[in-house]
Amino acid sequence: MTRKPLIAGNWKMYLTRAEAVELASAVAASSKGLTDREVMIAPAFTSLAAVQEAVGGADAPIRVAAQNVAWEKQGAFTGEISAPMLQDVGVDMVILGHSERRHVFGEDNAMVNRRLVGALEFGLTPILCVGETLEEREQGNTFKTVEEQLSQGLKNVQADQMEQVVVAYEPVWAIGTGKTASKEQAQEVHAFIRSTLVALYKKTLADSVRILYGGSVKPENIDSLMAQPDVDGALVGGAALDAESFARIINFT
Ligand code: 13P
């Protein structure tokens, strides 16, 4: 079983097109020649084409992802972007169910599942984000929340499709707060996620799924997080907007 580490930058609603191309070029430069890990960046929709053009292509050192996708090919869905539209600009990965989509924009597990099933049908690689709020953690409901997000988010996802899926554990209380989960807290939930995947699928498949940690990942904590047996990468917000910090995170040891 080998799980190639994935270091992913979620740029959220930041950067103009020119700024995005500049940062993407810097990330591509720091990722050149790395073969034992994958690097991904997720710019805003408006920058995807320009970023893909600047750093994309079959032998590109980094992958470019979108931050959400609709489930239909086209139609009356104001404000949405479809998978074929993303593929048209060379994008083949997408972040789904991010905590900000869930908690600011009200996306529930059913909607996240619909997006995920659609993304897989169109051939996009989804990163399914899960994670508990502080209240859920304090009430002892971390595992319950994460289990529901996984089982409902992955409803109707077949085993062969699951091979494409990446999971990201992002405790809501750690996102943008500077409060990282300790390496023990991260490992505990990552192991729980893997055991849930064993129950939903089977062990060999669960062992091959990459589980990323997200929430205040920084140059100072990446090495100890990556040393955990079930942490297979990181989904980085704030620190991914700084070329130097992200380069250090990419080059975790
Ligand atoms: P921060 O790294 O800024 O906490 O954001 C994490 C995140 O939401 C990545 O998707």
Coordinates of N, CA, C and O and ligand atoms in Angstrom, one line a residue, residues 8-12 14 95 98-100 129 168 170-180 213-218 234-241 249, ligand 1:
A8 N -2.0 20.3 -0.8 CA -3.0 21.1 -1.6 C -3.2 22.5 -0.9 O -3.3 22.6 0.3
G9 N -3.2 23.5 -1.8 CA -3.4 24.8 -1.3 C -4.8 25.3 -1.8 O -5.2 25.2 -2.9
N10 N -5.6 25.7 -0.8 CA -7.0 26.2 -1.1 C -6.9 27.7 -1.0 O -6.7 28.3 0.1
W11 N -7.0 28.4 -2.1 CA -6.8 29.8 -2.1 C -8.1 30.6 -1.8 O -8.1 31.8 -1.7
K12 N -9.2 29.9 -1.6 CA -10.4 30.5 -1.2 C -10.7 31.7 -2.1 O -10.4 31.7 -3.2
Y14 N -9.4 34.6 -2.6 CA -8.3 35.5 -2.6 C -7.6 35.6 -4.0 O -7.7 34.6 -4.7
I95 N -12.4 20.6 -4.9 CA -12.7 20.5 -3.5 C -14.2 20.5 -3.3 O -14.9 21.4 -3.9
H98 N -16.4 21.8 1.5 CA -15.5 22.5 2.4 C -16.4 23.1 3.5 O -17.5 23.5 3.3
S99 N -15.8 23.3 4.7 CA -16.5 23.8 5.8 C -17.2 25.1 5.6 O -18.3 25.4 6.0
E100 N -16.5 26.0 4.7 CA -17.2 27.3 4.4 C -18.4 27.1 3.5 O -19.4 27.9 3.6
C129 N -14.3 17.1 1.9 CA -13.9 17.7 3.2 C -14.9 17.3 4.3 O -16.2 17.4 4.0
A168 N -10.5 15.0 3.1 CA -9.7 15.9 3.9 C -10.4 16.1 5.2 O -11.7 16.4 5.2
E170 N -10.9 18.4 8.1 CA -10.7 19.8 8.5 C -11.6 20.2 9.7 O -12.8 20.5 9.5
P171 N -11.1 20.1 10.9 CA -11.9 20.5 12.0 C -12.2 21.9 11.9 O -11.3 22.8 11.7
V172 N -13.5 22.3 12.0 CA -13.9 23.7 11.7 C -13.3 24.6 12.7 O -12.9 25.7 12.3
W173 N -13.0 24.2 13.9 CA -12.4 25.1 14.9 C -11.0 25.3 14.7 O -10.4 26.2 15.3
A174 N -10.4 24.6 13.7 CA -9.0 24.8 13.4 C -8.8 25.7 12.2 O -7.6 26.0 11.8
I175 N -9.8 25.9 11.4 CA -9.7 26.6 10.1 C -9.6 28.1 10.3 O -10.5 28.7 10.9
G176 N -8.5 28.7 9.9 CA -8.3 30.1 10.0 C -8.2 30.7 11.4 O -8.3 31.9 11.6
T177 N -8.0 29.8 12.3 CA -8.0 30.3 13.7 C -6.6 30.3 14.3 O -6.4 30.8 15.4
G178 N -5.6 29.7 13.6 CA -4.3 29.6 14.2 C -4.2 28.4 15.1 O -3.2 28.1 15.7
K179 N -5.4 27.8 15.4 CA -5.4 26.7 16.4 C -5.4 25.3 15.6 O -6.4 24.8 15.2
T180 N -4.2 24.8 15.4 CA -4.1 23.5 14.7 C -4.5 22.4 15.6 O -4.3 22.4 16.9
Y213 N -5.0 16.4 6.1 CA -5.4 17.2 7.3 C -5.4 18.7 6.9 O -4.5 19.2 6.1
G214 N -6.4 19.4 7.3 CA -6.5 20.9 7.1 C -6.9 21.6 8.3 O -7.8 21.1 9.1
G215 N -6.4 22.8 8.5 CA -6.8 23.7 9.6 C -5.5 24.2 10.3 O -4.8 23.5 11.0
S216 N -5.2 25.4 9.8 CA -4.0 26.1 10.4 C -2.7 25.3 10.2 O -1.8 25.3 11.1
V217 N -2.6 24.7 9.0 CA -1.3 24.0 8.7 C -0.3 25.1 8.4 O -0.6 26.1 7.7
K218 N 0.9 25.0 9.0 CA 1.9 26.0 8.8 C 3.3 25.3 8.6 O 3.4 24.1 8.9
A234 N -1.9 17.5 3.2 CA -2.5 18.7 3.9 C -3.3 19.5 2.9 O -3.0 19.6 1.7
L235 N -4.3 20.1 3.5 CA -5.1 21.1 2.7 C -4.9 22.4 3.4 O -5.3 22.6 4.6
V236 N -4.2 23.3 2.8 CA -3.7 24.5 3.4 C -4.4 25.7 2.9 O -4.6 25.9 1.7
G237 N -4.9 26.6 3.9 CA -5.5 27.8 3.5 C -4.5 29.0 3.5 O -3.7 29.2 2.6
G238 N -4.5 29.7 4.6 CA -3.7 30.9 4.7 C -2.3 30.8 4.3 O -1.8 31.6 3.5
A239 N -1.6 29.7 4.8 CA -0.2 29.6 4.5 C 0.1 29.2 3.0 O 1.2 29.3 2.6
A240 N -1.0 28.9 2.3 CA -0.8 28.6 0.9 C -0.8 29.8 0.0 O -0.5 29.8 -1.1
L241 N -1.2 31.0 0.7 CA -1.2 32.2 -0.1 C 0.2 32.9 0.0 O 0.4 34.0 -0.6
I249 N 6.1 24.0 3.3 CA 5.1 23.0 3.5 C 5.2 21.8 2.5 O 5.2 20.7 2.8
Ligands
13P1 P1 -6.3 27.6 7.1 O1 -5.1 26.9 6.7 O2 -6.2 29.1 6.8 O3 -6.7 27.3 8.5 O4 -7.5 27.0 6.2 C1 -7.7 25.7 6.1 C2 -8.7 25.4 5.1 O5 -9.8 25.7 5.2 C3 -8.2 24.7 3.8 O6 -9.2 24.3 3.0

